Amino acid sequence: MIYDKDYREITRHNRLFEKGKKSTHWMDFIDVIVARPRALKYSGFYSLLPDNWKSYTNEMDSEDLKQSLKFLKMCLLEKDMAFAEKVLAENIRKSVKETAALWTTYYRLTEDVSVYHQNHSPPALPRLPDYDISAESYNSLMGRMRDDR
């Protein structure tokens, strides 16, 4: 942690305790890679991707690759790489290749399904008083119109 002169935390980061090692936080670089998506293969981030993500990104055009990387960044921020791998594996299992389907699968896997499984009946509707339907006022208007002719 890094503090200011009043001992308030400015930032926090993981440290490597081996000499000569460096740590890169790839989340910050995904936006740079999105600007030039074909550079993904030449980045260090590509080597960290699971095999299914590597093969998935190899088959895409630039625009789909941009959208997939944006999804991957959000998934890494909200969950982790294992969950991103699970989402893609689910889509591959269902033979779905569209990038928009990544979002659909993500939300489907993260939604609270207990809401749908509760066995509660809706509250009873209040009993309303009976209402007599009468068309006599309408008929009287129609009769007056006939008499006017």
mmCIF file of N, CA and C in Angstrom:
data_model
loop_
_atom_site.group_PDB
_atom_site.id
_atom_site.type_symbol
_atom_site.label_atom_id
_atom_site.label_comp_id
_atom_site.label_asym_id
_atom_site.label_seq_id
_atom_site.Cartn_x
_atom_site.Cartn_y
_atom_site.Cartn_z
ATOM 1 N N MET A 1 0.848 -1.171 0.000
ATOM 2 C CA MET A 1 0.000 0.000 0.000
ATOM 3 C C MET A 1 0.892 1.232 0.000
ATOM 4 N N ILE A 2 0.421 2.244 -0.657
ATOM 5 C CA ILE A 2 1.144 3.509 -0.697
ATOM 6 C C ILE A 2 0.256 4.554 -0.032
ATOM 7 N N TYR A 3 0.865 5.321 0.915
ATOM 8 C CA TYR A 3 0.119 6.305 1.685
ATOM 9 C C TYR A 3 0.615 7.710 1.371
ATOM 10 N N ASP A 4 -0.261 8.699 1.594
ATOM 11 C CA ASP A 4 0.180 10.084 1.480
ATOM 12 C C ASP A 4 0.743 10.521 2.829
ATOM 13 N N LYS A 5 1.095 11.811 2.948
ATOM 14 C CA LYS A 5 1.748 12.282 4.179
ATOM 15 C C LYS A 5 0.837 12.214 5.401
ATOM 16 N N ASP A 6 -0.489 12.158 5.182
ATOM 17 C CA ASP A 6 -1.432 12.049 6.294
ATOM 18 C C ASP A 6 -1.846 10.605 6.554
ATOM 19 N N TYR A 7 -1.104 9.677 5.987
ATOM 20 C CA TYR A 7 -1.317 8.239 6.158
ATOM 21 C C TYR A 7 -2.676 7.761 5.629
ATOM 22 N N ARG A 8 -3.135 8.403 4.562
ATOM 23 C CA ARG A 8 -4.325 7.919 3.861
ATOM 24 C C ARG A 8 -3.849 7.085 2.680
ATOM 25 N N GLU A 9 -4.525 5.978 2.458
ATOM 26 C CA GLU A 9 -4.116 5.075 1.380
ATOM 27 C C GLU A 9 -4.333 5.742 0.024
ATOM 28 N N ILE A 10 -3.297 5.708 -0.811
ATOM 29 C CA ILE A 10 -3.389 6.238 -2.172
ATOM 30 C C ILE A 10 -3.690 5.107 -3.136
ATOM 31 N N THR A 11 -2.937 4.044 -3.027
ATOM 32 C CA THR A 11 -3.138 2.904 -3.916
ATOM 33 C C THR A 11 -2.670 1.638 -3.229
ATOM 34 N N ARG A 12 -3.081 0.523 -3.803
ATOM 35 C CA ARG A 12 -2.699 -0.778 -3.269
ATOM 36 C C ARG A 12 -2.324 -1.658 -4.452
ATOM 37 N N HIS A 13 -1.279 -2.422 -4.324
ATOM 38 C CA HIS A 13 -0.879 -3.330 -5.395
ATOM 39 C C HIS A 13 -0.129 -4.522 -4.808
ATOM 40 N N ASN A 14 -0.159 -5.609 -5.556
ATOM 41 C CA ASN A 14 0.564 -6.806 -5.134
ATOM 42 C C ASN A 14 2.045 -6.617 -5.424
ATOM 43 N N ARG A 15 2.858 -7.173 -4.574
ATOM 44 C CA ARG A 15 4.301 -7.078 -4.772
ATOM 45 C C ARG A 15 4.874 -8.448 -5.074
ATOM 46 N N LEU A 16 5.881 -8.448 -5.907
ATOM 47 C CA LEU A 16 6.630 -9.668 -6.161
ATOM 48 C C LEU A 16 7.862 -9.636 -5.277
ATOM 49 N N PHE A 17 8.159 -10.749 -4.654
ATOM 50 C CA PHE A 17 9.266 -10.770 -3.719
ATOM 51 C C PHE A 17 10.484 -11.487 -4.274
ATOM 52 N N GLU A 18 10.501 -11.711 -5.587
ATOM 53 C CA GLU A 18 11.671 -12.314 -6.211
ATOM 54 C C GLU A 18 12.392 -11.256 -7.022
ATOM 55 N N LYS A 19 13.690 -11.261 -6.921
ATOM 56 C CA LYS A 19 14.485 -10.268 -7.628
ATOM 57 C C LYS A 19 14.394 -10.495 -9.137
ATOM 58 N N GLY A 20 14.219 -9.409 -9.881
ATOM 59 C CA GLY A 20 14.183 -9.479 -11.335
ATOM 60 C C GLY A 20 12.823 -9.836 -11.915
ATOM 61 N N LYS A 21 11.849 -10.106 -11.074
ATOM 62 C CA LYS A 21 10.510 -10.439 -11.563
ATOM 63 C C LYS A 21 9.718 -9.157 -11.754
ATOM 64 N N LYS A 22 8.801 -9.189 -12.719
ATOM 65 C CA LYS A 22 7.934 -8.034 -12.895
ATOM 66 C C LYS A 22 6.488 -8.508 -12.977
ATOM 67 N N SER A 23 5.606 -7.648 -12.580
ATOM 68 C CA SER A 23 4.184 -7.961 -12.578
ATOM 69 C C SER A 23 3.470 -6.973 -13.490
ATOM 70 N N THR A 24 2.602 -7.493 -14.331
ATOM 71 C CA THR A 24 1.824 -6.634 -15.217
ATOM 72 C C THR A 24 0.354 -6.867 -14.941
ATOM 73 N N HIS A 25 -0.355 -5.800 -14.735
ATOM 74 C CA HIS A 25 -1.796 -5.869 -14.517
ATOM 75 C C HIS A 25 -2.459 -5.689 -15.880
ATOM 76 N N TRP A 26 -2.829 -6.809 -16.502
ATOM 77 C CA TRP A 26 -3.291 -6.796 -17.889
ATOM 78 C C TRP A 26 -4.635 -6.118 -18.069
ATOM 79 N N MET A 27 -5.389 -5.960 -17.025
ATOM 80 C CA MET A 27 -6.687 -5.294 -17.146
ATOM 81 C C MET A 27 -6.530 -3.900 -17.738
ATOM 82 N N ASP A 28 -5.455 -3.231 -17.370
ATOM 83 C CA ASP A 28 -5.218 -1.879 -17.871
ATOM 84 C C ASP A 28 -4.885 -1.867 -19.355
ATOM 85 N N PHE A 29 -4.370 -2.968 -19.876
ATOM 86 C CA PHE A 29 -3.929 -3.003 -21.265
ATOM 87 C C PHE A 29 -4.974 -3.560 -22.225
ATOM 88 N N ILE A 30 -6.054 -4.111 -21.711
ATOM 89 C CA ILE A 30 -7.073 -4.666 -22.608
ATOM 90 C C ILE A 30 -7.647 -3.573 -23.500
ATOM 91 N N ASP A 31 -7.858 -2.372 -22.950
ATOM 92 C CA ASP A 31 -8.377 -1.277 -23.771
ATOM 93 C C ASP A 31 -7.413 -0.909 -24.892
ATOM 94 N N VAL A 32 -6.124 -0.989 -24.629
ATOM 95 C CA VAL A 32 -5.125 -0.713 -25.665
ATOM 96 C C VAL A 32 -5.190 -1.793 -26.741
ATOM 97 N N ILE A 33 -5.340 -3.027 -26.317
ATOM 98 C CA ILE A 33 -5.426 -4.136 -27.277
ATOM 99 C C ILE A 33 -6.710 -4.029 -28.096
ATOM 100 N N VAL A 34 -7.795 -3.553 -27.481
ATOM 101 C CA VAL A 34 -9.057 -3.386 -28.209
ATOM 102 C C VAL A 34 -8.881 -2.401 -29.365
ATOM 103 N N ALA A 35 -8.051 -1.384 -29.176
ATOM 104 C CA ALA A 35 -7.813 -0.419 -30.255
ATOM 105 C C ALA A 35 -7.133 -1.079 -31.452
ATOM 106 N N ARG A 36 -6.291 -2.066 -31.202
ATOM 107 C CA ARG A 36 -5.613 -2.813 -32.268
ATOM 108 C C ARG A 36 -5.747 -4.297 -31.954
ATOM 109 N N PRO A 37 -6.912 -4.868 -32.223
ATOM 110 C CA PRO A 37 -7.201 -6.228 -31.759
ATOM 111 C C PRO A 37 -6.288 -7.308 -32.325
ATOM 112 N N ARG A 38 -5.745 -7.124 -33.489
ATOM 113 C CA ARG A 38 -4.856 -8.145 -34.057
ATOM 114 C C ARG A 38 -3.522 -8.210 -33.311
ATOM 115 N N ALA A 39 -3.239 -7.206 -32.495
ATOM 116 C CA ALA A 39 -2.016 -7.218 -31.687
ATOM 117 C C ALA A 39 -2.143 -8.146 -30.477
ATOM 118 N N LEU A 40 -3.324 -8.683 -30.262
ATOM 119 C CA LEU A 40 -3.542 -9.575 -29.119
ATOM 120 C C LEU A 40 -2.560 -10.735 -29.116
ATOM 121 N N LYS A 41 -2.344 -11.344 -30.272
ATOM 122 C CA LYS A 41 -1.460 -12.516 -30.348
ATOM 123 C C LYS A 41 -0.028 -12.196 -29.940
ATOM 124 N N TYR A 42 0.363 -10.952 -30.072
ATOM 125 C CA TYR A 42 1.746 -10.568 -29.784
ATOM 126 C C TYR A 42 1.896 -9.962 -28.393
ATOM 127 N N SER A 43 0.814 -9.963 -27.624
ATOM 128 C CA SER A 43 0.884 -9.415 -26.270
ATOM 129 C C SER A 43 1.153 -10.543 -25.278
ATOM 130 N N GLY A 44 1.658 -10.186 -24.145
ATOM 131 C CA GLY A 44 1.871 -11.170 -23.091
ATOM 132 C C GLY A 44 0.560 -11.692 -22.532
ATOM 133 N N PHE A 45 -0.490 -10.912 -22.690
ATOM 134 C CA PHE A 45 -1.810 -11.304 -22.201
ATOM 135 C C PHE A 45 -2.318 -12.541 -22.931
ATOM 136 N N TYR A 46 -2.003 -12.662 -24.210
ATOM 137 C CA TYR A 46 -2.469 -13.794 -25.017
ATOM 138 C C TYR A 46 -1.985 -15.119 -24.426
ATOM 139 N N SER A 47 -0.760 -15.143 -23.930
ATOM 140 C CA SER A 47 -0.218 -16.391 -23.369
ATOM 141 C C SER A 47 -0.922 -16.789 -22.070
ATOM 142 N N LEU A 48 -1.586 -15.841 -21.424
ATOM 143 C CA LEU A 48 -2.308 -16.133 -20.187
ATOM 144 C C LEU A 48 -3.727 -16.639 -20.432
ATOM 145 N N LEU A 49 -4.204 -16.508 -21.676
ATOM 146 C CA LEU A 49 -5.569 -16.931 -21.988
ATOM 147 C C LEU A 49 -5.692 -18.451 -21.965
ATOM 148 N N PRO A 50 -6.830 -18.954 -21.517
ATOM 149 C CA PRO A 50 -7.075 -20.401 -21.614
ATOM 150 C C PRO A 50 -7.136 -20.812 -23.088
ATOM 151 N N ASP A 51 -6.935 -22.082 -23.348
ATOM 152 C CA ASP A 51 -6.895 -22.574 -24.729
ATOM 153 C C ASP A 51 -8.179 -22.284 -25.492
ATOM 154 N N ASN A 52 -9.332 -22.419 -24.829
ATOM 155 C CA ASN A 52 -10.578 -22.170 -25.560
ATOM 156 C C ASN A 52 -10.699 -20.706 -25.981
ATOM 157 N N TRP A 53 -10.177 -19.778 -25.175
ATOM 158 C CA TRP A 53 -10.199 -18.367 -25.564
ATOM 159 C C TRP A 53 -9.214 -18.090 -26.695
ATOM 160 N N LYS A 54 -8.081 -18.762 -26.668
ATOM 161 C CA LYS A 54 -7.110 -18.572 -27.758
ATOM 162 C C LYS A 54 -7.707 -19.006 -29.086
ATOM 163 N N SER A 55 -8.284 -20.200 -29.124
ATOM 164 C CA SER A 55 -8.849 -20.684 -30.386
ATOM 165 C C SER A 55 -10.067 -19.859 -30.789
ATOM 166 N N TYR A 56 -10.850 -19.404 -29.835
ATOM 167 C CA TYR A 56 -12.026 -18.580 -30.124
ATOM 168 C C TYR A 56 -11.615 -17.249 -30.755
ATOM 169 N N THR A 57 -10.601 -16.605 -30.186
ATOM 170 C CA THR A 57 -10.174 -15.307 -30.720
ATOM 171 C C THR A 57 -9.459 -15.442 -32.058
ATOM 172 N N ASN A 58 -8.860 -16.581 -32.329
ATOM 173 C CA ASN A 58 -8.177 -16.778 -33.614
ATOM 174 C C ASN A 58 -9.148 -16.815 -34.785
ATOM 175 N N GLU A 59 -10.393 -17.197 -34.536
ATOM 176 C CA GLU A 59 -11.383 -17.360 -35.601
ATOM 177 C C GLU A 59 -12.168 -16.090 -35.903
ATOM 178 N N MET A 60 -11.906 -15.001 -35.213
ATOM 179 C CA MET A 60 -12.761 -13.819 -35.304
ATOM 180 C C MET A 60 -12.208 -12.746 -36.216
ATOM 181 N N ASP A 61 -13.141 -11.916 -36.732
ATOM 182 C CA ASP A 61 -12.705 -10.718 -37.441
ATOM 183 C C ASP A 61 -12.436 -9.633 -36.395
ATOM 184 N N SER A 62 -11.910 -8.506 -36.825
ATOM 185 C CA SER A 62 -11.475 -7.465 -35.886
ATOM 186 C C SER A 62 -12.606 -6.935 -35.012
ATOM 187 N N GLU A 63 -13.765 -6.689 -35.599
ATOM 188 C CA GLU A 63 -14.872 -6.115 -34.827
ATOM 189 C C GLU A 63 -15.377 -7.088 -33.762
ATOM 190 N N ASP A 64 -15.529 -8.345 -34.121
ATOM 191 C CA ASP A 64 -15.960 -9.340 -33.135
ATOM 192 C C ASP A 64 -14.906 -9.526 -32.046
ATOM 193 N N LEU A 65 -13.649 -9.449 -32.437
ATOM 194 C CA LEU A 65 -12.566 -9.578 -31.460
ATOM 195 C C LEU A 65 -12.606 -8.423 -30.465
ATOM 196 N N LYS A 66 -12.879 -7.221 -30.943
ATOM 197 C CA LYS A 66 -13.004 -6.068 -30.040
ATOM 198 C C LYS A 66 -14.115 -6.310 -29.023
ATOM 199 N N GLN A 67 -15.265 -6.759 -29.516
ATOM 200 C CA GLN A 67 -16.401 -6.999 -28.622
ATOM 201 C C GLN A 67 -16.098 -8.118 -27.623
ATOM 202 N N SER A 68 -15.411 -9.139 -28.069
ATOM 203 C CA SER A 68 -15.053 -10.245 -27.174
ATOM 204 C C SER A 68 -14.085 -9.787 -26.093
ATOM 205 N N LEU A 69 -13.143 -8.942 -26.467
ATOM 206 C CA LEU A 69 -12.184 -8.435 -25.480
ATOM 207 C C LEU A 69 -12.866 -7.518 -24.467
ATOM 208 N N LYS A 70 -13.837 -6.738 -24.920
ATOM 209 C CA LYS A 70 -14.594 -5.897 -23.983
ATOM 210 C C LYS A 70 -15.363 -6.774 -22.997
ATOM 211 N N PHE A 71 -15.951 -7.856 -23.525
ATOM 212 C CA PHE A 71 -16.641 -8.789 -22.634
ATOM 213 C C PHE A 71 -15.653 -9.399 -21.642
ATOM 214 N N LEU A 72 -14.499 -9.823 -22.145
ATOM 215 C CA LEU A 72 -13.507 -10.470 -21.294
ATOM 216 C C LEU A 72 -13.055 -9.534 -20.183
ATOM 217 N N LYS A 73 -12.855 -8.269 -20.504
ATOM 218 C CA LYS A 73 -12.443 -7.307 -19.479
ATOM 219 C C LYS A 73 -13.516 -7.191 -18.392
ATOM 220 N N MET A 74 -14.778 -7.046 -18.805
ATOM 221 C CA MET A 74 -15.850 -6.937 -17.828
ATOM 222 C C MET A 74 -15.935 -8.202 -16.980
ATOM 223 N N CYS A 75 -15.792 -9.346 -17.624
ATOM 224 C CA CYS A 75 -15.879 -10.609 -16.899
ATOM 225 C C CYS A 75 -14.732 -10.736 -15.895
ATOM 226 N N LEU A 76 -13.556 -10.288 -16.274
ATOM 227 C CA LEU A 76 -12.417 -10.341 -15.356
ATOM 228 C C LEU A 76 -12.594 -9.365 -14.200
ATOM 229 N N LEU A 77 -13.208 -8.226 -14.458
ATOM 230 C CA LEU A 77 -13.454 -7.265 -13.386
ATOM 231 C C LEU A 77 -14.510 -7.779 -12.408
ATOM 232 N N GLU A 78 -15.556 -8.388 -12.936
ATOM 233 C CA GLU A 78 -16.660 -8.846 -12.099
ATOM 234 C C GLU A 78 -16.410 -10.223 -11.488
ATOM 235 N N LYS A 79 -15.801 -11.109 -12.245
ATOM 236 C CA LYS A 79 -15.576 -12.490 -11.798
ATOM 237 C C LYS A 79 -14.088 -12.812 -11.886
ATOM 238 N N ASP A 80 -13.723 -13.778 -12.739
ATOM 239 C CA ASP A 80 -12.327 -14.144 -12.940
ATOM 240 C C ASP A 80 -12.182 -14.880 -14.266
ATOM 241 N N MET A 81 -10.950 -15.258 -14.591
ATOM 242 C CA MET A 81 -10.686 -15.924 -15.867
ATOM 243 C C MET A 81 -11.376 -17.285 -15.932
ATOM 244 N N ALA A 82 -11.469 -17.974 -14.813
ATOM 245 C CA ALA A 82 -12.136 -19.282 -14.806
ATOM 246 C C ALA A 82 -13.605 -19.140 -15.194
ATOM 247 N N PHE A 83 -14.240 -18.067 -14.750
ATOM 248 C CA PHE A 83 -15.644 -17.861 -15.109
ATOM 249 C C PHE A 83 -15.771 -17.482 -16.580
ATOM 250 N N ALA A 84 -14.846 -16.674 -17.086
ATOM 251 C CA ALA A 84 -14.853 -16.333 -18.517
ATOM 252 C C ALA A 84 -14.677 -17.592 -19.354
ATOM 253 N N GLU A 85 -13.831 -18.492 -18.881
ATOM 254 C CA GLU A 85 -13.628 -19.767 -19.575
ATOM 255 C C GLU A 85 -14.908 -20.608 -19.531
ATOM 256 N N LYS A 86 -15.601 -20.582 -18.404
ATOM 257 C CA LYS A 86 -16.852 -21.331 -18.255
ATOM 258 C C LYS A 86 -17.925 -20.792 -19.204
ATOM 259 N N VAL A 87 -18.019 -19.465 -19.323
ATOM 260 C CA VAL A 87 -18.999 -18.848 -20.224
ATOM 261 C C VAL A 87 -18.729 -19.265 -21.660
ATOM 262 N N LEU A 88 -17.473 -19.178 -22.071
ATOM 263 C CA LEU A 88 -17.130 -19.541 -23.448
ATOM 264 C C LEU A 88 -17.340 -21.033 -23.685
ATOM 265 N N ALA A 89 -16.987 -21.864 -22.720
ATOM 266 C CA ALA A 89 -17.185 -23.312 -22.865
ATOM 267 C C ALA A 89 -18.666 -23.641 -23.035
ATOM 268 N N GLU A 90 -19.520 -22.937 -22.315
ATOM 269 C CA GLU A 90 -20.967 -23.138 -22.441
ATOM 270 C C GLU A 90 -21.444 -22.766 -23.848
ATOM 271 N N ASN A 91 -20.940 -21.655 -24.373
ATOM 272 C CA ASN A 91 -21.328 -21.252 -25.733
ATOM 273 C C ASN A 91 -20.814 -22.239 -26.772
ATOM 274 N N ILE A 92 -19.595 -22.703 -26.611
ATOM 275 C CA ILE A 92 -19.026 -23.667 -27.556
ATOM 276 C C ILE A 92 -19.814 -24.973 -27.500
ATOM 277 N N ARG A 93 -20.194 -25.385 -26.304
ATOM 278 C CA ARG A 93 -20.974 -26.612 -26.140
ATOM 279 C C ARG A 93 -22.307 -26.518 -26.880
ATOM 280 N N LYS A 94 -22.872 -25.318 -26.918
ATOM 281 C CA LYS A 94 -24.148 -25.117 -27.610
ATOM 282 C C LYS A 94 -23.949 -24.658 -29.052
ATOM 283 N N SER A 95 -22.703 -24.676 -29.537
ATOM 284 C CA SER A 95 -22.362 -24.280 -30.914
ATOM 285 C C SER A 95 -22.758 -22.842 -31.228
ATOM 286 N N VAL A 96 -22.576 -21.957 -30.266
ATOM 287 C CA VAL A 96 -22.884 -20.539 -30.448
ATOM 288 C C VAL A 96 -21.571 -19.779 -30.546
ATOM 289 N N LYS A 97 -21.380 -19.048 -31.640
ATOM 290 C CA LYS A 97 -20.115 -18.344 -31.860
ATOM 291 C C LYS A 97 -20.243 -16.824 -31.761
ATOM 292 N N GLU A 98 -21.466 -16.284 -31.770
ATOM 293 C CA GLU A 98 -21.653 -14.836 -31.766
ATOM 294 C C GLU A 98 -21.144 -14.235 -30.461
ATOM 295 N N THR A 99 -20.536 -13.055 -30.572
ATOM 296 C CA THR A 99 -19.993 -12.409 -29.379
ATOM 297 C C THR A 99 -21.096 -11.925 -28.442
ATOM 298 N N ALA A 100 -22.238 -11.540 -28.986
ATOM 299 C CA ALA A 100 -23.346 -11.093 -28.130
ATOM 300 C C ALA A 100 -23.824 -12.221 -27.219
ATOM 301 N N ALA A 101 -23.643 -13.445 -27.655
ATOM 302 C CA ALA A 101 -24.065 -14.590 -26.846
ATOM 303 C C ALA A 101 -23.213 -14.733 -25.586
ATOM 304 N N LEU A 102 -22.004 -14.194 -25.589
ATOM 305 C CA LEU A 102 -21.176 -14.221 -24.380
ATOM 306 C C LEU A 102 -21.893 -13.489 -23.247
ATOM 307 N N TRP A 103 -22.450 -12.325 -23.573
ATOM 308 C CA TRP A 103 -23.163 -11.539 -22.562
ATOM 309 C C TRP A 103 -24.395 -12.286 -22.076
ATOM 310 N N THR A 104 -25.137 -12.861 -23.000
ATOM 311 C CA THR A 104 -26.352 -13.587 -22.629
ATOM 312 C C THR A 104 -26.027 -14.749 -21.698
ATOM 313 N N THR A 105 -25.005 -15.502 -22.045
ATOM 314 C CA THR A 105 -24.613 -16.643 -21.217
ATOM 315 C C THR A 105 -24.098 -16.173 -19.864
ATOM 316 N N TYR A 106 -23.330 -15.097 -19.845
ATOM 317 C CA TYR A 106 -22.813 -14.545 -18.588
ATOM 318 C C TYR A 106 -23.971 -14.206 -17.648
ATOM 319 N N TYR A 107 -24.948 -13.466 -18.161
ATOM 320 C CA TYR A 107 -26.065 -13.061 -17.307
ATOM 321 C C TYR A 107 -26.927 -14.252 -16.909
ATOM 322 N N ARG A 108 -27.058 -15.219 -17.790
ATOM 323 C CA ARG A 108 -27.828 -16.420 -17.457
ATOM 324 C C ARG A 108 -27.148 -17.196 -16.334
ATOM 325 N N LEU A 109 -25.816 -17.293 -16.383
ATOM 326 C CA LEU A 109 -25.091 -18.050 -15.363
ATOM 327 C C LEU A 109 -24.985 -17.307 -14.034
ATOM 328 N N THR A 110 -25.105 -15.986 -14.065
ATOM 329 C CA THR A 110 -24.951 -15.218 -12.824
ATOM 330 C C THR A 110 -26.267 -14.793 -12.195
ATOM 331 N N GLU A 111 -27.381 -14.989 -12.898
ATOM 332 C CA GLU A 111 -28.643 -14.526 -12.325
ATOM 333 C C GLU A 111 -29.075 -15.406 -11.156
ATOM 334 N N ASP A 112 -29.877 -14.839 -10.308
ATOM 335 C CA ASP A 112 -30.384 -15.538 -9.128
ATOM 336 C C ASP A 112 -31.615 -16.345 -9.529
ATOM 337 N N VAL A 113 -31.435 -17.649 -9.718
ATOM 338 C CA VAL A 113 -32.541 -18.497 -10.169
ATOM 339 C C VAL A 113 -33.487 -18.871 -9.034
ATOM 340 N N SER A 114 -33.111 -18.607 -7.805
ATOM 341 C CA SER A 114 -33.998 -18.942 -6.691
ATOM 342 C C SER A 114 -35.301 -18.151 -6.771
ATOM 343 N N VAL A 115 -35.271 -17.023 -7.433
ATOM 344 C CA VAL A 115 -36.480 -16.218 -7.600
ATOM 345 C C VAL A 115 -37.541 -17.008 -8.355
ATOM 346 N N TYR A 116 -37.100 -17.829 -9.304
ATOM 347 C CA TYR A 116 -38.036 -18.580 -10.130
ATOM 348 C C TYR A 116 -38.532 -19.862 -9.454
ATOM 349 N N HIS A 117 -37.854 -20.314 -8.432
ATOM 350 C CA HIS A 117 -38.187 -21.594 -7.821
ATOM 351 C C HIS A 117 -38.966 -21.473 -6.514
ATOM 352 N N GLN A 118 -39.339 -20.294 -6.141
ATOM 353 C CA GLN A 118 -40.096 -20.126 -4.904
ATOM 354 C C GLN A 118 -41.531 -20.571 -5.132
ATOM 355 N N ASN A 119 -42.056 -21.325 -4.180
ATOM 356 C CA ASN A 119 -43.440 -21.792 -4.272
ATOM 357 C C ASN A 119 -44.333 -20.893 -3.432
ATOM 358 N N HIS A 120 -44.569 -19.752 -3.919
ATOM 359 C CA HIS A 120 -45.511 -18.887 -3.228
ATOM 360 C C HIS A 120 -46.594 -18.480 -4.221
ATOM 361 N N SER A 121 -47.795 -18.456 -3.718
ATOM 362 C CA SER A 121 -48.903 -18.068 -4.589
ATOM 363 C C SER A 121 -49.070 -16.554 -4.503
ATOM 364 N N PRO A 122 -49.539 -15.967 -5.565
ATOM 365 C CA PRO A 122 -49.735 -14.519 -5.520
ATOM 366 C C PRO A 122 -50.822 -14.168 -4.509
ATOM 367 N N PRO A 123 -50.786 -12.973 -3.972
ATOM 368 C CA PRO A 123 -51.814 -12.594 -2.997
ATOM 369 C C PRO A 123 -53.193 -12.608 -3.666
ATOM 370 N N ALA A 124 -54.192 -12.913 -2.851
ATOM 371 C CA ALA A 124 -55.561 -12.979 -3.373
ATOM 372 C C ALA A 124 -56.011 -11.591 -3.816
ATOM 373 N N LEU A 125 -56.741 -11.563 -4.900
ATOM 374 C CA LEU A 125 -57.276 -10.295 -5.385
ATOM 375 C C LEU A 125 -58.468 -9.890 -4.530
ATOM 376 N N PRO A 126 -58.641 -8.605 -4.290
ATOM 377 C CA PRO A 126 -59.784 -8.179 -3.470
ATOM 378 C C PRO A 126 -61.099 -8.414 -4.224
ATOM 379 N N ARG A 127 -62.132 -8.693 -3.476
ATOM 380 C CA ARG A 127 -63.458 -8.910 -4.068
ATOM 381 C C ARG A 127 -64.071 -7.551 -4.388
ATOM 382 N N LEU A 128 -64.439 -7.349 -5.631
ATOM 383 C CA LEU A 128 -65.042 -6.091 -6.057
ATOM 384 C C LEU A 128 -66.557 -6.231 -6.058
ATOM 385 N N PRO A 129 -67.262 -5.137 -5.808
ATOM 386 C CA PRO A 129 -68.730 -5.219 -5.829
ATOM 387 C C PRO A 129 -69.220 -5.506 -7.248
ATOM 388 N N ASP A 130 -70.373 -6.162 -7.309
ATOM 389 C CA ASP A 130 -70.959 -6.456 -8.614
ATOM 390 C C ASP A 130 -71.344 -5.158 -9.308
ATOM 391 N N TYR A 131 -71.256 -5.187 -10.601
ATOM 392 C CA TYR A 131 -71.579 -4.004 -11.392
ATOM 393 C C TYR A 131 -72.611 -4.404 -12.432
ATOM 394 N N ASP A 132 -73.745 -3.723 -12.406
ATOM 395 C CA ASP A 132 -74.802 -4.004 -13.381
ATOM 396 C C ASP A 132 -74.499 -3.262 -14.672
ATOM 397 N N ILE A 133 -74.561 -4.000 -15.742
ATOM 398 C CA ILE A 133 -74.316 -3.403 -17.047
ATOM 399 C C ILE A 133 -75.667 -3.043 -17.651
ATOM 400 N N SER A 134 -75.778 -1.804 -18.042
ATOM 401 C CA SER A 134 -77.030 -1.352 -18.643
ATOM 402 C C SER A 134 -76.708 -0.488 -19.847
ATOM 403 N N ALA A 135 -77.374 -0.756 -20.928
ATOM 404 C CA ALA A 135 -77.173 0.020 -22.151
ATOM 405 C C ALA A 135 -78.339 0.966 -22.397
ATOM 406 N N GLU A 136 -79.174 1.173 -21.385
ATOM 407 C CA GLU A 136 -80.354 2.012 -21.582
ATOM 408 C C GLU A 136 -79.995 3.457 -21.866
ATOM 409 N N SER A 137 -78.986 3.988 -21.195
ATOM 410 C CA SER A 137 -78.606 5.378 -21.475
ATOM 411 C C SER A 137 -78.100 5.507 -22.904
ATOM 412 N N TYR A 138 -77.403 4.521 -23.365
ATOM 413 C CA TYR A 138 -76.931 4.528 -24.747
ATOM 414 C C TYR A 138 -78.117 4.404 -25.702
ATOM 415 N N ASN A 139 -79.024 3.500 -25.383
ATOM 416 C CA ASN A 139 -80.205 3.313 -26.230
ATOM 417 C C ASN A 139 -81.055 4.576 -26.286
ATOM 418 N N SER A 140 -81.151 5.279 -25.157
ATOM 419 C CA SER A 140 -81.944 6.510 -25.159
ATOM 420 C C SER A 140 -81.313 7.556 -26.071
ATOM 421 N N LEU A 141 -80.000 7.618 -26.105
ATOM 422 C CA LEU A 141 -79.325 8.536 -27.028
ATOM 423 C C LEU A 141 -79.594 8.133 -28.468
ATOM 424 N N MET A 142 -79.545 6.878 -28.739
ATOM 425 C CA MET A 142 -79.797 6.393 -30.093
ATOM 426 C C MET A 142 -81.233 6.694 -30.504
ATOM 427 N N GLY A 143 -82.160 6.581 -29.553
ATOM 428 C CA GLY A 143 -83.558 6.874 -29.856
ATOM 429 C C GLY A 143 -83.762 8.333 -30.172
ATOM 430 N N ARG A 144 -83.099 9.218 -29.442
ATOM 431 C CA ARG A 144 -83.217 10.654 -29.697
ATOM 432 C C ARG A 144 -82.670 10.989 -31.067
ATOM 433 N N MET A 145 -81.574 10.335 -31.439
ATOM 434 C CA MET A 145 -80.995 10.611 -32.749
ATOM 435 C C MET A 145 -81.952 10.159 -33.844
ATOM 436 N N ARG A 146 -82.659 9.079 -33.641
ATOM 437 C CA ARG A 146 -83.614 8.603 -34.647
ATOM 438 C C ARG A 146 -84.796 9.564 -34.756
ATOM 439 N N ASP A 147 -85.197 10.117 -33.606
ATOM 440 C CA ASP A 147 -86.336 11.042 -33.614
ATOM 441 C C ASP A 147 -85.985 12.355 -34.295
ATOM 442 N N ASP A 148 -84.678 12.745 -34.231
ATOM 443 C CA ASP A 148 -84.252 14.008 -34.837
ATOM 444 C C ASP A 148 -84.306 13.945 -36.349
ATOM 445 N N ARG A 149 -84.291 12.803 -36.917
ATOM 446 C CA ARG A 149 -84.245 12.684 -38.378
ATOM 447 C C ARG A 149 -85.527 13.031 -38.982
#
